[in-house]
Coordinates of C-alpha atoms and ligand atoms in Angstrom, one line a residue:
K1 CA 26.2 -11.0 -19.6
Y2 CA 24.9 -10.1 -23.0
S3 CA 23.8 -12.7 -25.5
T4 CA 26.0 -14.0 -28.3
T5 CA 23.3 -16.3 -29.6
V6 CA 20.6 -13.7 -30.0
R7 CA 21.8 -11.4 -32.7
E8 CA 20.5 -8.2 -31.4
E9 CA 22.0 -5.5 -29.3
N10 CA 21.5 -5.2 -25.5
V11 CA 19.9 -8.6 -25.1
L12 CA 20.5 -9.9 -21.6
V13 CA 21.1 -13.6 -20.9
S14 CA 20.4 -15.4 -17.7
P15 CA 23.5 -15.7 -15.5
F16 CA 22.6 -19.3 -14.7
T17 CA 23.5 -22.3 -16.8
D18 CA 20.7 -23.6 -19.0
V19 CA 18.6 -26.4 -17.8
E20 CA 17.4 -29.3 -20.0
I21 CA 13.7 -29.3 -20.8
P22 CA 12.4 -32.9 -21.1
D23 CA 10.1 -33.4 -24.1
L24 CA 7.2 -34.7 -22.0
P25 CA 3.6 -33.9 -21.5
F26 CA 3.1 -31.8 -18.3
T27 CA 1.3 -34.4 -16.4
K28 CA 3.7 -37.2 -17.4
Y29 CA 6.5 -35.0 -16.1
I30 CA 4.7 -34.5 -12.8
F31 CA 3.6 -38.1 -12.4
D32 CA 7.1 -39.5 -13.2
S33 CA 8.6 -37.1 -10.6
Q34 CA 6.0 -38.2 -8.1
E35 CA 7.0 -41.8 -8.4
K36 CA 10.1 -41.1 -6.4
Y37 CA 8.1 -39.8 -3.4
G38 CA 5.3 -42.5 -3.4
G39 CA 4.4 -42.8 0.3
H40 CA 5.2 -39.2 1.3
T41 CA 2.2 -36.9 1.9
A42 CA 1.4 -34.8 -1.2
L43 CA -1.9 -33.0 -0.5
V44 CA -3.7 -32.1 2.7
D45 CA -7.1 -30.6 2.9
G46 CA -6.3 -27.9 5.5
I47 CA -9.9 -27.7 6.7
T48 CA -10.8 -31.4 7.1
G49 CA -7.2 -32.7 7.6
V50 CA -7.8 -35.4 5.0
S51 CA -4.5 -36.2 3.3
Y52 CA -3.2 -38.0 0.2
T53 CA 0.2 -39.5 -0.6
H54 CA 2.0 -38.8 -3.9
D55 CA 1.0 -42.3 -5.0
E56 CA -2.6 -41.7 -4.1
V57 CA -2.7 -38.3 -5.9
R58 CA -1.3 -39.9 -9.1
S59 CA -3.8 -42.7 -8.9
L60 CA -6.8 -40.4 -8.2
C61 CA -5.8 -38.2 -11.1
M62 CA -5.8 -41.2 -13.4
K63 CA -9.1 -42.4 -12.1
L64 CA -10.5 -39.0 -12.9
G65 CA -8.9 -39.0 -16.3
S66 CA -10.6 -42.4 -16.9
A67 CA -13.9 -41.1 -15.7
L68 CA -13.7 -38.0 -17.9
T69 CA -13.0 -40.3 -20.8
R70 CA -16.1 -42.3 -20.1
L71 CA -18.0 -39.1 -20.2
D72 CA -16.6 -38.6 -23.7
I73 CA -14.4 -35.8 -22.7
T74 CA -11.3 -36.3 -24.9
Q75 CA -8.2 -34.6 -26.2
G76 CA -8.9 -31.0 -27.2
D77 CA -12.0 -30.6 -25.0
I78 CA -11.9 -27.7 -22.6
V79 CA -12.7 -28.6 -18.9
A80 CA -13.4 -25.6 -16.6
I81 CA -12.6 -25.7 -12.9
V82 CA -14.5 -23.5 -10.6
L83 CA -13.3 -24.6 -7.2
P84 CA -11.5 -23.0 -4.2
N85 CA -8.2 -24.6 -3.3
C86 CA -8.8 -28.2 -2.2
P87 CA -7.3 -31.6 -3.1
E88 CA -10.1 -32.1 -5.7
F89 CA -8.8 -29.1 -7.6
A90 CA -5.5 -30.9 -8.1
F91 CA -7.2 -34.2 -9.1
T92 CA -9.3 -32.6 -11.8
F93 CA -6.6 -30.3 -13.0
L94 CA -4.1 -33.1 -13.5
G95 CA -6.7 -35.6 -14.4
G96 CA -8.1 -33.4 -17.2
V97 CA -4.7 -32.4 -18.6
S98 CA -3.4 -36.0 -18.5
I99 CA -6.0 -37.2 -21.0
G100 CA -5.0 -34.3 -23.4
A101 CA -7.9 -32.0 -22.4
C102 CA -7.2 -28.4 -21.7
V103 CA -8.1 -27.0 -18.4
T104 CA -9.4 -23.5 -18.0
T105 CA -9.3 -22.2 -14.4
I106 CA -12.0 -19.8 -13.3
N107 CA -11.9 -17.5 -10.2
C108 CA -14.4 -19.1 -7.9
T109 CA -15.5 -15.7 -6.5
Y110 CA -16.7 -14.7 -9.9
T111 CA -20.4 -13.9 -10.4
A112 CA -22.5 -16.2 -12.6
E113 CA -22.1 -13.7 -15.4
E114 CA -18.4 -13.6 -15.2
I115 CA -18.2 -17.4 -15.1
A116 CA -20.5 -17.7 -18.1
H117 CA -18.3 -15.3 -20.0
Q118 CA -15.2 -17.4 -19.4
L119 CA -17.1 -20.7 -20.1
A120 CA -18.3 -19.2 -23.4
N121 CA -15.1 -17.6 -24.4
S122 CA -13.1 -20.8 -23.9
G123 CA -15.9 -23.0 -25.3
A124 CA -15.8 -25.3 -22.3
S125 CA -17.7 -28.6 -22.5
A126 CA -17.5 -29.6 -18.8
V127 CA -17.3 -27.8 -15.6
V128 CA -16.1 -29.0 -12.2
T129 CA -17.3 -27.3 -9.1
N130 CA -18.6 -27.9 -5.6
K131 CA -21.9 -27.9 -3.9
V132 CA -21.7 -24.4 -2.5
L133 CA -20.8 -22.9 -5.9
L134 CA -23.4 -25.0 -7.8
P135 CA -26.2 -22.4 -7.9
K136 CA -23.8 -19.9 -9.6
I137 CA -22.7 -22.5 -12.1
K138 CA -26.4 -23.4 -12.9
D139 CA -27.1 -19.7 -13.5
A140 CA -24.0 -19.5 -15.7
C141 CA -25.2 -22.4 -17.7
K142 CA -28.5 -20.6 -18.5
T143 CA -26.4 -18.1 -20.4
Y144 CA -23.9 -20.5 -21.9
K145 CA -25.4 -23.7 -23.3
G146 CA -22.2 -25.5 -24.2
I147 CA -21.7 -27.4 -21.0
R148 CA -22.3 -31.2 -21.4
H149 CA -21.4 -32.2 -17.9
I150 CA -21.4 -30.5 -14.5
I151 CA -19.2 -32.4 -12.0
V152 CA -19.8 -31.6 -8.3
S153 CA -17.6 -32.2 -5.4
G154 CA -19.2 -32.5 -1.9
H155 CA -22.0 -34.8 -3.0
A156 CA -24.1 -33.7 -5.9
E157 CA -27.8 -33.7 -6.4
E158 CA -29.1 -36.9 -7.8
N159 CA -29.2 -35.8 -11.5
L160 CA -25.6 -34.4 -11.4
L161 CA -22.3 -36.1 -11.6
S162 CA -20.6 -36.5 -8.2
M163 CA -16.8 -36.0 -8.0
E164 CA -16.7 -38.6 -5.2
D165 CA -18.2 -41.2 -7.6
L166 CA -15.8 -40.3 -10.4
L167 CA -12.9 -40.8 -8.0
K168 CA -14.1 -44.4 -7.5
D169 CA -13.5 -45.2 -11.2
D170 CA -11.3 -48.3 -11.9
S171 CA -9.0 -46.3 -14.2
K172 CA -9.5 -48.8 -17.0
A173 CA -10.8 -46.2 -19.5
F174 CA -7.7 -44.0 -19.0
P175 CA -6.5 -43.4 -22.6
Q176 CA -3.1 -45.0 -23.0
N177 CA -2.6 -44.0 -26.6
V178 CA -3.3 -40.3 -26.4
Q179 CA -0.6 -38.4 -28.4
I180 CA 0.3 -35.1 -26.8
N181 CA 2.7 -32.8 -28.6
P182 CA 4.3 -30.9 -25.7
A183 CA 5.4 -28.0 -27.8
K184 CA 2.1 -27.5 -29.6
D185 CA -0.7 -28.8 -27.4
V186 CA -2.3 -26.4 -24.8
A187 CA -2.5 -27.8 -21.3
V188 CA -4.0 -24.9 -19.4
L189 CA -5.9 -21.8 -20.3
P190 CA -5.9 -19.3 -17.5
Y191 CA -7.2 -15.8 -18.2
S192 CA -5.3 -12.6 -18.3
S193 CA -6.0 -9.2 -19.7
G194 CA -2.4 -8.8 -20.8
T195 CA -1.5 -5.2 -21.7
T196 CA -4.9 -4.0 -22.8
G197 CA -8.6 -4.8 -23.1
L198 CA -10.6 -7.7 -21.6
P199 CA -9.3 -10.9 -20.1
K200 CA -8.1 -13.4 -22.7
G201 CA -7.3 -17.1 -22.6
V202 CA -3.6 -17.6 -22.2
M203 CA -2.5 -20.7 -24.1
L204 CA 0.2 -22.4 -22.1
T205 CA 1.5 -25.5 -23.7
H206 CA 2.8 -28.6 -21.9
R207 CA 6.3 -27.6 -22.8
N208 CA 5.8 -24.0 -21.4
L209 CA 4.8 -25.5 -18.0
V210 CA 7.5 -28.2 -17.9
A211 CA 10.1 -25.6 -18.9
N212 CA 9.1 -23.3 -16.1
L213 CA 9.2 -26.0 -13.5
Q214 CA 12.6 -27.1 -14.7
Q215 CA 13.9 -23.5 -14.8
V216 CA 12.9 -22.7 -11.2
Q217 CA 14.4 -26.0 -9.9
H218 CA 17.9 -24.9 -11.0
P219 CA 20.0 -25.6 -7.9
D220 CA 21.5 -22.1 -7.8
I221 CA 18.1 -20.5 -7.5
S222 CA 15.7 -22.9 -5.8
C223 CA 15.4 -22.4 -2.1
V224 CA 13.5 -25.7 -1.7
I225 CA 15.2 -28.3 0.6
P226 CA 15.1 -31.6 -1.3
T227 CA 12.7 -34.3 0.0
S228 CA 14.5 -37.2 1.8
D229 CA 13.6 -39.8 4.3
T230 CA 14.0 -37.2 7.1
Y231 CA 12.8 -34.0 5.5
Q232 CA 9.9 -32.8 3.5
E233 CA 8.8 -29.3 2.6
V234 CA 5.3 -28.3 3.8
Y235 CA 3.7 -25.6 1.7
L236 CA 0.6 -23.7 2.6
G237 CA -1.7 -23.6 -0.5
I238 CA -3.3 -20.3 0.3
L239 CA -2.8 -18.5 -3.0
P240 CA -5.6 -19.4 -5.4
F241 CA -4.8 -22.4 -7.7
F242 CA -6.9 -20.8 -10.5
H243 CA -4.3 -18.0 -10.7
I244 CA -1.0 -18.9 -12.3
Y245 CA 1.1 -18.3 -9.2
G246 CA -1.0 -20.7 -7.1
M247 CA -1.2 -23.2 -10.0
I248 CA 2.4 -23.6 -11.1
P249 CA 5.0 -22.3 -8.6
C250 CA 2.9 -23.4 -5.7
L251 CA 0.8 -26.5 -6.6
A252 CA 2.7 -28.0 -9.5
Y253 CA 6.1 -27.3 -8.0
S254 CA 5.1 -29.0 -4.7
L255 CA 3.8 -32.1 -6.5
C256 CA 6.8 -32.5 -8.8
S257 CA 9.4 -32.0 -6.1
G258 CA 7.9 -34.3 -3.5
G259 CA 6.5 -31.6 -1.2
S260 CA 3.3 -31.6 0.8
I261 CA 0.8 -28.8 0.2
V262 CA -1.9 -27.9 2.6
T263 CA -4.9 -26.4 0.8
L264 CA -6.9 -23.6 2.3
P265 CA -10.0 -22.3 0.4
T266 CA -9.8 -18.6 1.3
F267 CA -7.6 -16.3 3.3
D268 CA -9.1 -16.2 6.8
P269 CA -6.6 -14.6 9.2
K270 CA -7.4 -17.0 12.1
V271 CA -7.3 -20.1 9.9
F272 CA -4.1 -18.9 8.3
I273 CA -2.4 -18.5 11.6
S274 CA -3.6 -21.7 13.1
S275 CA -2.8 -23.7 9.9
M276 CA 0.8 -22.4 9.8
K277 CA 1.3 -23.9 13.3
K278 CA -0.9 -27.0 13.0
Y279 CA 0.7 -28.2 9.7
K280 CA 4.2 -26.9 10.5
V281 CA 4.6 -25.0 7.3
T282 CA 8.2 -24.8 6.2
F283 CA 7.9 -22.9 2.9
L284 CA 5.4 -20.1 2.5
H285 CA 4.3 -18.6 -0.8
T286 CA 2.8 -15.1 -0.5
V287 CA 1.6 -12.0 -2.3
P288 CA 2.4 -8.6 -0.8
P289 CA -0.9 -8.2 1.1
I290 CA -0.1 -11.4 3.1
I291 CA 3.4 -10.0 3.9
N292 CA 1.7 -6.8 5.0
F293 CA -0.8 -8.7 7.1
M294 CA 1.9 -10.8 8.8
T295 CA 4.1 -7.8 9.4
H296 CA 1.4 -5.4 10.8
N297 CA -1.3 -7.6 12.4
E298 CA -1.1 -7.6 16.1
H299 CA -2.3 -11.2 16.3
V300 CA 0.7 -12.4 14.3
Q301 CA 3.6 -13.1 16.6
R302 CA 7.2 -13.5 15.6
D303 CA 6.9 -17.3 16.3
L304 CA 4.5 -17.7 13.4
L305 CA 7.5 -18.3 11.2
S306 CA 9.5 -20.3 13.7
I307 CA 9.3 -23.5 11.5
T308 CA 9.2 -21.7 8.2
H309 CA 12.7 -21.4 6.6
H310 CA 11.6 -19.6 3.4
V311 CA 9.1 -17.0 2.3
A312 CA 8.5 -16.3 -1.4
C313 CA 6.5 -13.3 -2.7
G314 CA 5.4 -12.1 -6.0
A315 CA 2.5 -11.0 -8.2
A316 CA 2.7 -7.3 -7.3
P317 CA 5.4 -4.9 -6.0
V318 CA 6.2 -5.6 -2.4
G319 CA 8.1 -2.4 -1.6
S320 CA 11.4 -2.1 0.2
T321 CA 9.9 -0.5 3.4
L322 CA 7.6 -3.5 3.9
I323 CA 10.4 -6.0 3.4
F324 CA 12.6 -4.2 6.0
E325 CA 9.7 -4.1 8.5
F326 CA 9.1 -7.8 7.8
F327 CA 12.7 -8.7 8.6
K328 CA 12.6 -6.5 11.7
K329 CA 9.6 -8.5 13.0
F330 CA 10.6 -12.0 11.9
G331 CA 14.4 -11.8 12.0
D332 CA 16.7 -11.7 9.0
D333 CA 17.7 -15.3 9.2
I334 CA 14.6 -16.2 7.3
S335 CA 15.3 -16.5 3.6
F336 CA 13.1 -14.3 1.4
Q337 CA 12.8 -14.5 -2.4
E338 CA 10.8 -12.2 -4.7
G339 CA 9.7 -13.5 -8.0
Y340 CA 8.4 -11.7 -11.1
G341 CA 6.5 -13.0 -14.0
M342 CA 3.1 -13.1 -15.6
T343 CA 0.4 -15.6 -16.7
E344 CA 1.8 -15.2 -20.2
S345 CA 5.2 -16.6 -19.1
S346 CA 4.0 -19.6 -17.1
P347 CA 4.7 -17.5 -14.9
V348 CA 8.3 -17.1 -13.7
T349 CA 10.9 -15.1 -15.6
H350 CA 12.9 -13.5 -12.7
L351 CA 13.8 -14.5 -9.2
T352 CA 16.0 -12.8 -6.6
P353 CA 19.2 -14.8 -6.1
K354 CA 19.3 -17.4 -3.4
D355 CA 20.7 -15.9 -0.1
N356 CA 21.5 -12.6 -1.9
L357 CA 18.4 -10.5 -1.8
V358 CA 18.6 -7.1 -3.3
V359 CA 15.7 -5.4 -1.6
G360 CA 13.4 -3.7 -4.1
S361 CA 14.6 -5.8 -7.0
T362 CA 12.4 -8.6 -8.5
G363 CA 15.6 -10.5 -9.3
M364 CA 17.6 -11.9 -12.1
L365 CA 16.7 -13.9 -15.2
I366 CA 16.0 -17.5 -14.6
P367 CA 17.8 -20.1 -16.8
N368 CA 17.1 -20.4 -20.6
T369 CA 15.5 -16.9 -20.5
Y370 CA 16.5 -13.7 -22.3
A371 CA 15.4 -10.1 -21.6
K372 CA 15.7 -6.7 -23.0
I373 CA 14.5 -3.3 -21.9
V374 CA 13.2 -1.2 -24.8
D375 CA 12.7 2.5 -25.0
I376 CA 8.9 3.0 -25.1
N377 CA 9.2 5.8 -27.6
T378 CA 11.7 4.4 -30.1
G379 CA 11.3 0.6 -29.5
Q380 CA 15.2 0.4 -29.4
S381 CA 16.7 -1.9 -26.8
M382 CA 18.7 -0.1 -24.1
G383 CA 21.9 -0.8 -22.3
P384 CA 22.0 -1.4 -18.5
D385 CA 22.7 2.2 -17.6
E386 CA 20.4 3.8 -20.1
G387 CA 17.4 4.1 -17.8
K388 CA 14.0 2.6 -17.8
G389 CA 11.9 1.1 -20.5
E390 CA 9.5 -1.8 -21.3
L391 CA 10.7 -5.2 -20.2
C392 CA 10.6 -7.8 -22.9
I393 CA 11.1 -11.6 -22.4
R394 CA 12.1 -14.5 -24.5
G395 CA 12.2 -18.1 -23.3
P396 CA 10.6 -21.5 -23.5
Q397 CA 8.0 -20.5 -20.9
V398 CA 6.5 -17.8 -23.1
M399 CA 2.9 -18.7 -24.0
K400 CA 1.8 -19.9 -27.4
G401 CA -0.5 -16.9 -27.7
Y402 CA -4.0 -15.7 -26.7
Y403 CA -6.8 -18.1 -27.4
R404 CA -8.7 -17.3 -30.6
N405 CA -7.2 -13.8 -30.6
E406 CA -4.5 -13.3 -33.1
D407 CA -4.5 -9.5 -32.9
A408 CA -3.8 -9.5 -29.2
T409 CA -1.2 -12.2 -29.7
K410 CA 0.6 -10.1 -32.4
N411 CA 0.5 -7.1 -30.2
T412 CA 2.1 -8.9 -27.3
I413 CA 4.6 -11.3 -28.9
D414 CA 6.5 -9.7 -31.7
K415 CA 7.8 -11.4 -34.8
D416 CA 11.1 -12.2 -33.0
G417 CA 9.4 -14.0 -30.2
W418 CA 9.7 -11.2 -27.6
L419 CA 6.9 -11.1 -25.1
H420 CA 6.1 -7.4 -24.3
T421 CA 5.3 -7.4 -20.6
G422 CA 3.8 -4.0 -20.3
D423 CA 5.9 -3.4 -17.3
I424 CA 8.5 -0.6 -17.0
A425 CA 11.8 -1.8 -15.6
R426 CA 15.3 -0.7 -15.1
M427 CA 18.4 -2.8 -14.4
D428 CA 21.4 -2.3 -12.1
E429 CA 25.0 -3.0 -13.0
N430 CA 24.6 -6.6 -11.5
E431 CA 21.7 -7.4 -13.8
N432 CA 19.0 -7.1 -11.1
I433 CA 15.7 -6.0 -12.5
F434 CA 13.6 -3.4 -10.8
I435 CA 9.9 -3.0 -11.9
V436 CA 9.3 0.7 -11.5
D437 CA 6.0 1.3 -13.3
R438 CA 3.3 -0.3 -15.4
L439 CA 2.7 0.7 -19.0
K440 CA -0.3 -1.6 -19.4
E441 CA -3.8 -0.9 -18.2
L442 CA -3.8 -3.7 -15.6
I443 CA -4.8 -3.1 -11.9
K444 CA -3.5 -5.6 -9.4
V445 CA -5.8 -6.0 -6.3
K446 CA -4.3 -8.3 -3.7
G447 CA -2.2 -9.8 -6.5
L448 CA -5.2 -10.6 -8.7
Q449 CA -5.9 -9.0 -12.0
V450 CA -8.6 -6.4 -12.6
A451 CA -8.9 -5.2 -16.2
P452 CA -10.0 -1.5 -16.3
A453 CA -11.7 -2.1 -19.7
E454 CA -13.9 -4.7 -18.2
L455 CA -15.2 -2.4 -15.5
E456 CA -15.5 0.5 -18.0
D457 CA -17.7 -1.7 -20.3
L458 CA -19.9 -2.6 -17.3
I459 CA -20.3 1.0 -16.0
R460 CA -21.0 2.3 -19.5
K461 CA -24.1 0.0 -19.5
H462 CA -25.6 2.1 -16.7
P463 CA -28.3 4.4 -18.3
D464 CA -27.0 7.5 -16.3
V465 CA -23.4 7.1 -17.5
A466 CA -22.2 9.0 -20.6
D467 CA -18.5 8.1 -20.3
V468 CA -16.2 6.4 -17.9
A469 CA -12.5 5.6 -17.1
V470 CA -11.2 3.3 -14.5
I471 CA -7.7 3.5 -13.0
G472 CA -5.8 1.8 -10.1
L473 CA -4.8 3.7 -7.1
P474 CA -2.2 2.6 -4.5
D475 CA -3.7 1.1 -1.3
V476 CA -1.8 0.0 1.8
R477 CA -3.7 -3.3 2.2
A478 CA -4.7 -4.4 -1.3
G479 CA -1.7 -2.9 -3.2
E480 CA -4.0 -1.2 -5.6
V481 CA -7.8 -0.5 -5.8
P482 CA -9.9 0.5 -8.8
R483 CA -11.4 3.9 -9.0
A484 CA -13.9 5.1 -11.6
Y485 CA -14.2 8.5 -13.2
V486 CA -17.7 9.0 -14.5
V487 CA -19.3 11.5 -16.8
P488 CA -23.0 11.4 -16.0
V489 CA -25.6 12.0 -18.8
P490 CA -26.9 15.6 -18.7
G491 CA -29.6 16.1 -16.1
S492 CA -28.8 12.8 -14.2
S493 CA -28.8 12.8 -10.4
I494 CA -27.0 9.5 -10.1
T495 CA -24.9 9.2 -6.9
D496 CA -21.4 7.7 -6.6
Q497 CA -22.8 5.1 -4.2
A498 CA -25.4 4.0 -6.8
I499 CA -22.7 3.4 -9.3
A500 CA -20.5 1.6 -6.8
E501 CA -23.4 -0.6 -5.9
F502 CA -24.3 -1.3 -9.5
V503 CA -20.7 -2.5 -10.0
E504 CA -20.7 -4.5 -6.8
R505 CA -23.7 -6.5 -7.9
E506 CA -22.1 -7.6 -11.2
V507 CA -18.5 -8.4 -10.3
A508 CA -16.3 -10.5 -8.0
P509 CA -15.4 -8.8 -4.7
H510 CA -11.8 -7.9 -5.7
K511 CA -13.1 -5.8 -8.6
K512 CA -15.3 -3.6 -6.5
L513 CA -14.7 0.2 -6.8
T514 CA -13.0 0.4 -3.4
G515 CA -11.1 3.4 -4.7
G516 CA -14.3 5.3 -5.1
V517 CA -16.4 6.9 -7.9
H518 CA -15.6 10.4 -8.9
F519 CA -17.7 12.5 -11.2
T520 CA -16.1 14.6 -13.9
D521 CA -17.0 16.6 -17.0
C522 CA -14.9 14.8 -19.5
I523 CA -12.4 11.8 -19.7
P524 CA -9.0 12.8 -21.0
K525 CA -8.3 11.0 -24.3
S526 CA -5.7 10.9 -27.0
A527 CA -6.3 11.9 -30.6
T528 CA -7.2 8.3 -31.4
G529 CA -9.7 8.1 -28.5
K530 CA -7.5 6.1 -26.1
I531 CA -8.2 6.9 -22.4
L532 CA -5.2 8.7 -20.9
R533 CA -5.2 6.8 -17.7
R534 CA -1.8 8.1 -16.8
E535 CA -3.2 11.7 -16.7
L536 CA -6.1 10.6 -14.4
K537 CA -3.7 8.8 -12.2
A538 CA -1.2 11.6 -11.9
A539 CA -4.0 14.0 -11.1
A540 CA -5.4 11.6 -8.5
L541 CA -2.0 11.2 -6.8
A542 CA -1.2 14.9 -6.9
Ligands
4UW1 N1 6.8 -7.0 -8.6 C1 6.0 -6.1 -9.3 C2 6.6 -8.3 -8.8 C3 5.6 -8.8 -9.7 C4 4.8 -7.8 -10.3 C5 4.1 -9.8 -11.0 O1 -1.6 -12.1 -12.8 P1 -0.4 -12.0 -13.6 O2 -0.5 -12.4 -15.0 O3 0.8 -13.0 -13.0 C6 1.3 -13.0 -11.8 C7 2.5 -13.8 -11.6 C8 3.1 -13.9 -10.3 C9 4.3 -14.5 -10.1 C10 5.2 -14.8 -11.0 C11 6.5 -15.4 -10.8 C12 6.8 -15.7 -9.4 O4 7.9 -16.2 -9.1 C13 5.9 -15.4 -8.4 O5 6.1 -15.5 -7.1 C14 7.3 -15.8 -6.4 C15 4.7 -14.8 -8.8 O6 0.8 -12.3 -10.9 O7 0.2 -10.6 -13.4 C16 1.4 -10.2 -14.0 C17 1.8 -8.8 -13.6 O8 1.8 -8.7 -12.2 C18 2.9 -7.8 -11.9 C19 3.4 -7.3 -13.2 O9 2.8 -6.1 -13.6 C20 3.1 -8.4 -14.1 O10 3.1 -8.0 -15.5 N2 3.9 -8.4 -11.1 N3 5.1 -10.0 -10.1 N4 7.4 -9.2 -8.1 N5 5.0 -6.5 -10.1

């Protein structure tokens, strides 16, 4: 179906009827929905078993909002969360956003340097963390001086603020008169490198998030069984909440639809298996490495999914072979849905149709969303049978822009509002999208982003390195892994191991050079000096 409203050729419209997008702040939308499910369980700490009902979650979020207000954190302030998945993540996330603050979520496996960078770039004024991560946060605060408050979960040292104390607030300072403009005000600021360069703050407005939650709840695409007196979905909160997939489709969706989400701080195979059984998980969100683990690990039996009726997967290509092997092991009566999207689109733009999986496709446009595929050489939009090109998206879920980075925003969202995804796609005659390649620099390790430019900047600081390029190579377990091509300075006797160790000390584990370090005489570059990563990759794969 091609658009009649967008006056441009070859613009594809969602096959689903549009949904209404309420003009509400994100947290009001969630809290209002939660009212219906009051006494149902909402959050369970998968490690301790401590649980909270929907009423309790709403109340604790407001207590936290009140406590933050007393600390003089107000509308427009940036609150950073550096926590693994746990109920407290949800309390601070929603508590902060509900008072009009903007929450930036930071990967809790980051090094102090990486944390400091995001704190500084976002201009955060408070940071929420736990006792284990506190030393890293303290180190980060030596570099970035803008933090006014450190809030610590798991009982803080005497001179720091304790999350447990803040959660005892009487809610009386919760600001009743805060004016949030859903279409303009930024609710969350996750980081993404987009199509090129270093990670940037992605400004997602209240409306972006409300829109995406409404879009994916469309009855023709949602595989969630509605909450009733006799049924409630149980989700496993295993994908990190700091990443957009864990944050919106997993955590926020569960809360606004009356589900129960069991939080796990890291992927530990044994804990994953035991929690699936212990908590009777009905709906499982995954990334391809988890599908690979469940399919190929000998400790995972077919009965792992005996209670689970639905498995969702996204954030990286899952591959047809793996999907078929997965069905072979677990039976094809389990419903499976692949989703596609990006941080910049809140994140979902495509989902495979309910009960009609086209293996290998990342699905169809969700409601209220438009797409086109453009020729990467001419920029012209292409018809469905004209081959592959860059996928572009328009819709209410597309970000406001990159934070304090107009150039990057202009290079990503064009003047007509099209978000250029940096992914190469083709479409079949039934409007199913297939992601076939990536135009952008991004490397996806276990579904998480690694920006080659960031690793290159780091490696270039090594005194023995004259030039460097980083690319992603396919990997059975992680999906992709980073590999560095290094030109050593003349006369240097640096080893590949020394460079790998140098990187390992400075970055989060998923950014390690697991794909190896290769020495070379020169890095292939275009006339304008851009690294020709495609050439390096083609040579590596040949
Ligand atoms: N197949 C191939 C896919 C796919 C994919 C994403 O880190 P970000 O910015 O964001 C994400 C979002 C994950 C996500 C979105 C919607 C959804 O329904 C769901 O799960 C069911 C998960 O990871 O990375 C964005 C980039 O990740 C790649 C693609 O390159 C995209 O631009 N990507 N999903 N199904 N590649």
